PDB file of C-alpha atoms in Angstrom:
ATOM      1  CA  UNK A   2      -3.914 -13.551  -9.075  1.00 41.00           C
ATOM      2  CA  UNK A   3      -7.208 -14.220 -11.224  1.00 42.00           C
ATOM      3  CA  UNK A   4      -9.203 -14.642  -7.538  1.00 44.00           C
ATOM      4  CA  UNK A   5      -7.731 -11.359  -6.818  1.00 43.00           C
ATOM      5  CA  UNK A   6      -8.623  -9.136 -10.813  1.00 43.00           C
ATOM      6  CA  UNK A   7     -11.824 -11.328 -10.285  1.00 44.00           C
ATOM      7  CA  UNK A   8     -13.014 -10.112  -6.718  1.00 43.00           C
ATOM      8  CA  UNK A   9     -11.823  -6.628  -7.506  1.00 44.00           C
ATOM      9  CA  UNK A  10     -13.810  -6.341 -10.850  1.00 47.00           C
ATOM     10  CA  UNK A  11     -16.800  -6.220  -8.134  1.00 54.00           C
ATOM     11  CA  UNK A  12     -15.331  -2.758  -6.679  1.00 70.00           C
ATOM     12  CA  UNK A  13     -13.633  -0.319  -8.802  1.00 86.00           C
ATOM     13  CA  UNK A  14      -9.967   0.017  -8.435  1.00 94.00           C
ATOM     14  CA  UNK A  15      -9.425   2.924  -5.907  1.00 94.00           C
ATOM     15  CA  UNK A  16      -5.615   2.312  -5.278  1.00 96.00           C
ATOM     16  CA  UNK A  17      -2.378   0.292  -6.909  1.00 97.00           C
ATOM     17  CA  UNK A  18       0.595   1.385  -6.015  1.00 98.00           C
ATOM     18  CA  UNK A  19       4.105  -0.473  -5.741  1.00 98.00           C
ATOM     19  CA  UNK A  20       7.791  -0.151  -3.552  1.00 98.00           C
ATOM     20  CA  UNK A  21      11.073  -0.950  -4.641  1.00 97.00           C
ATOM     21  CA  UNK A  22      12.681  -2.994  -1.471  1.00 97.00           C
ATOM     22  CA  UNK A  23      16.277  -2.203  -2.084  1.00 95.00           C
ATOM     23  CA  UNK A  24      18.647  -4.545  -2.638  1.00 96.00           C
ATOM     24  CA  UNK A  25      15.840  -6.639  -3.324  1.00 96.00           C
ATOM     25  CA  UNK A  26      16.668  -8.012   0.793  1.00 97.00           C
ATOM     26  CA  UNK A  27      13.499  -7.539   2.962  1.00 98.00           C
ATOM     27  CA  UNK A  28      13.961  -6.957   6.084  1.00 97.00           C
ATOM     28  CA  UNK A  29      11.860  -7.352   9.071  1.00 94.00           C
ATOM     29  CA  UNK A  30      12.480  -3.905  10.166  1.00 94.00           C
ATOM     30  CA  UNK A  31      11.559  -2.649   6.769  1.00 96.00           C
ATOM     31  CA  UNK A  32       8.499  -0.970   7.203  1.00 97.00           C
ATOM     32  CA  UNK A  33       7.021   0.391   3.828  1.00 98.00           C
ATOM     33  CA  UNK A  34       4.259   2.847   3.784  1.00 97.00           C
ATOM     34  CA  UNK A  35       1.353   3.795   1.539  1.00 98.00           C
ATOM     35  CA  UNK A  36      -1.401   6.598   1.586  1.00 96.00           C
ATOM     36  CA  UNK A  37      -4.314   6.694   0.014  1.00 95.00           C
ATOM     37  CA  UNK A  38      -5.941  10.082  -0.474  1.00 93.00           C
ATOM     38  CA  UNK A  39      -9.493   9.061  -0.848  1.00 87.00           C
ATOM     39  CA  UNK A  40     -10.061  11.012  -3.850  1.00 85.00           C
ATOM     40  CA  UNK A  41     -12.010   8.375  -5.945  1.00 83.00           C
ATOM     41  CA  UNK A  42     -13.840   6.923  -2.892  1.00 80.00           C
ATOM     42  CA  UNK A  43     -17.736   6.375  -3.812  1.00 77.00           C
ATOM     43  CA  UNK A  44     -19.929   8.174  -1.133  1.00 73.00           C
ATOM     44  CA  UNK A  45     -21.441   4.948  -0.850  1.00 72.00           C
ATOM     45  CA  UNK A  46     -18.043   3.193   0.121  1.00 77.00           C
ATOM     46  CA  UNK A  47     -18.345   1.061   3.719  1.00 84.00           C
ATOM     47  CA  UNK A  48     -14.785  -0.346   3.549  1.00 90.00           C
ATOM     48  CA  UNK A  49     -12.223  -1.181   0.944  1.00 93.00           C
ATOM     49  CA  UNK A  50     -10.641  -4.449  -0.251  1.00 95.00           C
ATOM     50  CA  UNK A  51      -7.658  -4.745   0.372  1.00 97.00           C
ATOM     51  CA  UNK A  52      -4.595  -7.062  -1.021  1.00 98.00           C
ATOM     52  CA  UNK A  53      -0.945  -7.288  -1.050  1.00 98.00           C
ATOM     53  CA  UNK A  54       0.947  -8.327  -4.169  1.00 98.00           C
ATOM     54  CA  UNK A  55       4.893  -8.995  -4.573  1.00 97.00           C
ATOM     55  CA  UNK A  56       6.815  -9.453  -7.395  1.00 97.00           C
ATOM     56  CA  UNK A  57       9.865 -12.264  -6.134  1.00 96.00           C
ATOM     57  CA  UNK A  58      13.234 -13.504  -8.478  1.00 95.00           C
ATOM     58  CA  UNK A  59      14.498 -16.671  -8.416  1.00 91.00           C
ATOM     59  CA  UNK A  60      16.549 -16.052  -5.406  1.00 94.00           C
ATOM     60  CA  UNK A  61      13.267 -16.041  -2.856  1.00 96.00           C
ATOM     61  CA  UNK A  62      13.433 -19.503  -1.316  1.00 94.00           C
ATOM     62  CA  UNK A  63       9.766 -19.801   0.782  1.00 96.00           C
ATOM     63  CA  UNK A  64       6.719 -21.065  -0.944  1.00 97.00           C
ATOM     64  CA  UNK A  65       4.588 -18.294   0.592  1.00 97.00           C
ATOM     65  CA  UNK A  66       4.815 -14.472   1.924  1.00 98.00           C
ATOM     66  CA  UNK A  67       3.385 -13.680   4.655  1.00 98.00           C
ATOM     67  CA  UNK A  68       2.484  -9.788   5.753  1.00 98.00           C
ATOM     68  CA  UNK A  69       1.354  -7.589   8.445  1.00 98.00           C
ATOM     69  CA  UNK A  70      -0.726  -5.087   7.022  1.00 98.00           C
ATOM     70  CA  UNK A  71      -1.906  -2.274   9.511  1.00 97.00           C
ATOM     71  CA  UNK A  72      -4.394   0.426   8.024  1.00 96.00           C
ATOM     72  CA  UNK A  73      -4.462   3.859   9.991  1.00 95.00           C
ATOM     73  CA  UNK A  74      -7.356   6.485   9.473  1.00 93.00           C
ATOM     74  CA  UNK A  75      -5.347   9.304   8.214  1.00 87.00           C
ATOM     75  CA  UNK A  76      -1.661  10.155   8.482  1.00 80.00           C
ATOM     76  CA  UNK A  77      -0.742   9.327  12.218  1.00 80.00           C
ATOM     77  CA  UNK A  78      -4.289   8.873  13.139  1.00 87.00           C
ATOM     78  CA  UNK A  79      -6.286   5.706  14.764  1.00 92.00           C
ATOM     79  CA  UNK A  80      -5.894   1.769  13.990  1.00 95.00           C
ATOM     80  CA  UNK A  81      -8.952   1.340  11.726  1.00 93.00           C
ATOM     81  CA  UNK A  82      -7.311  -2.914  11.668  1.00 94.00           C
ATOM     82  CA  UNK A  83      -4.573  -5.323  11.553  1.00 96.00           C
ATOM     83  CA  UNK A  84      -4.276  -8.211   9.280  1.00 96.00           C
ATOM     84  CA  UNK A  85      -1.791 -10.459   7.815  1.00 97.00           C
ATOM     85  CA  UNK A  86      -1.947 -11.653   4.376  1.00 98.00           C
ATOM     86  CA  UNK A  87       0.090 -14.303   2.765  1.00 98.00           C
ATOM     87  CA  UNK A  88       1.113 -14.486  -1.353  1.00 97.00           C
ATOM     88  CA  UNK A  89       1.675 -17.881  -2.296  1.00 97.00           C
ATOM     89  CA  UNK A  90       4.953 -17.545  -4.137  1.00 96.00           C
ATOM     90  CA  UNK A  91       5.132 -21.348  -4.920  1.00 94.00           C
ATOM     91  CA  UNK A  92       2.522 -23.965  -5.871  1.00 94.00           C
ATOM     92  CA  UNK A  93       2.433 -27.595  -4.054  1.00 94.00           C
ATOM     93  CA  UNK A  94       4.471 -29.243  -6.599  1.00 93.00           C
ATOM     94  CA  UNK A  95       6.857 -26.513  -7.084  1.00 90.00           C
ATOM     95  CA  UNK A  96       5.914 -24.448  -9.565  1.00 92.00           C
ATOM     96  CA  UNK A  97       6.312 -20.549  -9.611  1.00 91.00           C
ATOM     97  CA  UNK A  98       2.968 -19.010  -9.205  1.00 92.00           C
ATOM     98  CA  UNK A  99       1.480 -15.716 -10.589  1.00 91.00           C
ATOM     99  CA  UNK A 100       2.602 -14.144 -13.906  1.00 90.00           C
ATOM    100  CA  UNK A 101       5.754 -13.016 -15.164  1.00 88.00           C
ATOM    101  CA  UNK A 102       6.871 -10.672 -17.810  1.00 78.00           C
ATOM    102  CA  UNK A 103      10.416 -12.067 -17.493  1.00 84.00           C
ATOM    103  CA  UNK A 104      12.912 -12.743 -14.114  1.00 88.00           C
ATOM    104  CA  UNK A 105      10.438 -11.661 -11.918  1.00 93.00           C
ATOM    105  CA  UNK A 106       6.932 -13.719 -10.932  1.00 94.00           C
ATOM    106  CA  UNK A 107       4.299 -11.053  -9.353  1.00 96.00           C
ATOM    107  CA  UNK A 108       1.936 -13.210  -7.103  1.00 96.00           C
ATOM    108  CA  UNK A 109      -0.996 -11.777  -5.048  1.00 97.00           C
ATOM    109  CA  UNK A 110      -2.954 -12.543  -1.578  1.00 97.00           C
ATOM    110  CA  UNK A 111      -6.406 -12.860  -0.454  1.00 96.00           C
ATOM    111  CA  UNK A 112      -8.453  -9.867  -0.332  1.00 96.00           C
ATOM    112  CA  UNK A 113      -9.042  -8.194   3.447  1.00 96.00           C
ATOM    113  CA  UNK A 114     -11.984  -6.132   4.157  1.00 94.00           C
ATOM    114  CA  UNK A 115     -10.680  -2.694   5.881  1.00 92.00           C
ATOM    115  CA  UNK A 116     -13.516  -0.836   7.707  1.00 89.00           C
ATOM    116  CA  UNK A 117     -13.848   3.235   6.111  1.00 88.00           C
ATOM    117  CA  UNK A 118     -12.364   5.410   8.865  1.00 88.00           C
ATOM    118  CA  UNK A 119     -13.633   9.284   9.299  1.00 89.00           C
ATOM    119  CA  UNK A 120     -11.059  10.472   7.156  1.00 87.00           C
ATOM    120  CA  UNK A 121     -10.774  10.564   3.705  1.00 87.00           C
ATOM    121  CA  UNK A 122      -7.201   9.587   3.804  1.00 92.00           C
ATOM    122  CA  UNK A 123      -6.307   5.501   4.513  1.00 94.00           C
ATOM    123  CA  UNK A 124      -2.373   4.403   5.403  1.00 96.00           C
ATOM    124  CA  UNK A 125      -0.891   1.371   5.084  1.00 97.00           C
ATOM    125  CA  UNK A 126       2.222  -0.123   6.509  1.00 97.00           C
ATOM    126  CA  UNK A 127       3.435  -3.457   5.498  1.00 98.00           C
ATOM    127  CA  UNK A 128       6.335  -5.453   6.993  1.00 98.00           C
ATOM    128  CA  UNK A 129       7.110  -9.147   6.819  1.00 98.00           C
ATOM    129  CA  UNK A 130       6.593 -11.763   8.975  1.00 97.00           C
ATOM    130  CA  UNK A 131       8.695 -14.582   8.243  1.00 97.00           C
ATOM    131  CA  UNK A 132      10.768 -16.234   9.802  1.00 96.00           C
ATOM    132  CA  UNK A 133      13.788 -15.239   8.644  1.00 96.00           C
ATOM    133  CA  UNK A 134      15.237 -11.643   9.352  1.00 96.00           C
ATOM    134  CA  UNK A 135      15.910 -11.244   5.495  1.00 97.00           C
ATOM    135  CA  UNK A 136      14.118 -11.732   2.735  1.00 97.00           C
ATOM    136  CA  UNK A 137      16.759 -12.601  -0.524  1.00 97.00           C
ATOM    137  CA  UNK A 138      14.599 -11.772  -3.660  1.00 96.00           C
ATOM    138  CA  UNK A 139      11.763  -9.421  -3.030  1.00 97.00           C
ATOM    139  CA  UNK A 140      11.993  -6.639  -6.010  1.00 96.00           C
ATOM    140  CA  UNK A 141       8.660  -4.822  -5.067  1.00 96.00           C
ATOM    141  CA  UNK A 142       5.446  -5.204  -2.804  1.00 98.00           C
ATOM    142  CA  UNK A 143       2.438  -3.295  -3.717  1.00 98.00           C
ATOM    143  CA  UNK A 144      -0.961  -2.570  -2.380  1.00 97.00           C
ATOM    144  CA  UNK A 145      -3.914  -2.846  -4.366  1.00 97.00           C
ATOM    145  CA  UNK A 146      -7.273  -1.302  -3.211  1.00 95.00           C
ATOM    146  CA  UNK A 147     -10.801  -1.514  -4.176  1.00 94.00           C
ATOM    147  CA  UNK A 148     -14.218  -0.037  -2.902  1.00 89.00           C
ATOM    148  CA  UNK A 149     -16.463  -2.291  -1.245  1.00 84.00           C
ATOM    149  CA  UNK A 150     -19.900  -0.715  -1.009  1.00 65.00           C
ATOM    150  CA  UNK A 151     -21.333  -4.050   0.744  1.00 57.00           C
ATOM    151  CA  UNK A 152     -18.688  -3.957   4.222  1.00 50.00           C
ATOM    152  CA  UNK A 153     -18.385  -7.909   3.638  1.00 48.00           C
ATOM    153  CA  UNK A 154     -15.505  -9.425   6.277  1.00 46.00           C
ATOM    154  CA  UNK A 155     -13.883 -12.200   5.426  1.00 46.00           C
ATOM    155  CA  UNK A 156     -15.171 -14.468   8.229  1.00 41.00           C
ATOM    156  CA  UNK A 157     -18.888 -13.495   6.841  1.00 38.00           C
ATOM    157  CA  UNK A 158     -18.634 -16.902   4.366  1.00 40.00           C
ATOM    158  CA  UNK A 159     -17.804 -14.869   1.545  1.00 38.00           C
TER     159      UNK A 159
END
């Protein structure tokens, strides 16, 4: 979660927006969708950073997350990419990772570099990728999005 406030403190924070998954049972069919309108985009802006958080309960039993995040350019427009992204929910030895501001622990992933489309407006759909069909204790995934005026990938070394 620090790597993730850290690396964004580079790029201003365009986007952070969060989904309720009801029932708090994720399911593999459970698409959830995000738009972003591209109003505080710099005119200088290559790509965005992007990264998935999740807040998790008790009751989620895997020591990571792992998503499929596709980014469109513009409501039903082209593939700009395809990622996945995983949030490591528990530590080596155990432990609960991220922060918590009570039952539930919000954890974060890695940040993926998302190419700036001709549009304006960038959506996001997000579905899991586990292994199991279900996912017991998922409260809320978000998306968090920052500018990226340099159009760094991750497989440049950085």
């Amino acid at each position: 979660m620090l790597v993730t406030a850290l690396l964004c403190s580079c790029g201003e924070v365009l986007f952070h927006e969060f989904h309720s998954v009801e029932g708090r049972k994720w399911s593999r069919n459970d698409v959830l969708s995000y738009c972003y309108d591209g109003s505080l985009t710099p005119t200088d802006n290559t790509g965005y950073l992007l990264s998935v958080e999740a807040r998790t309960d008790a009751s989620y039993s895997y020591k990571n997350l792992v998503v499929r995040v596709e980014t469109f350019d513009g409501e039903g427009g082209e593939l700009l990419s395809t990622d996945t992204l995983c949030c490591s929910v528990y530590a080596d030895d155990g432990r609960r990772e991220g922060s918590t501001a009570g039952a539930l622990y919000q954890v974060g992933s890695e940040e993926a570099f998302i190419v700036k489309g001709t549009c304006d407006t960038v959506v996001m759909r997000l579905s899991h990728i586990m292994e199991a069909e279900e996912l017991c204790g998922v409260s809320d995934v978000g998306i968090r999005l920052c500018s990226s005026a340099h159009g760094l990938h991750q497989s440049s070394g950085m």
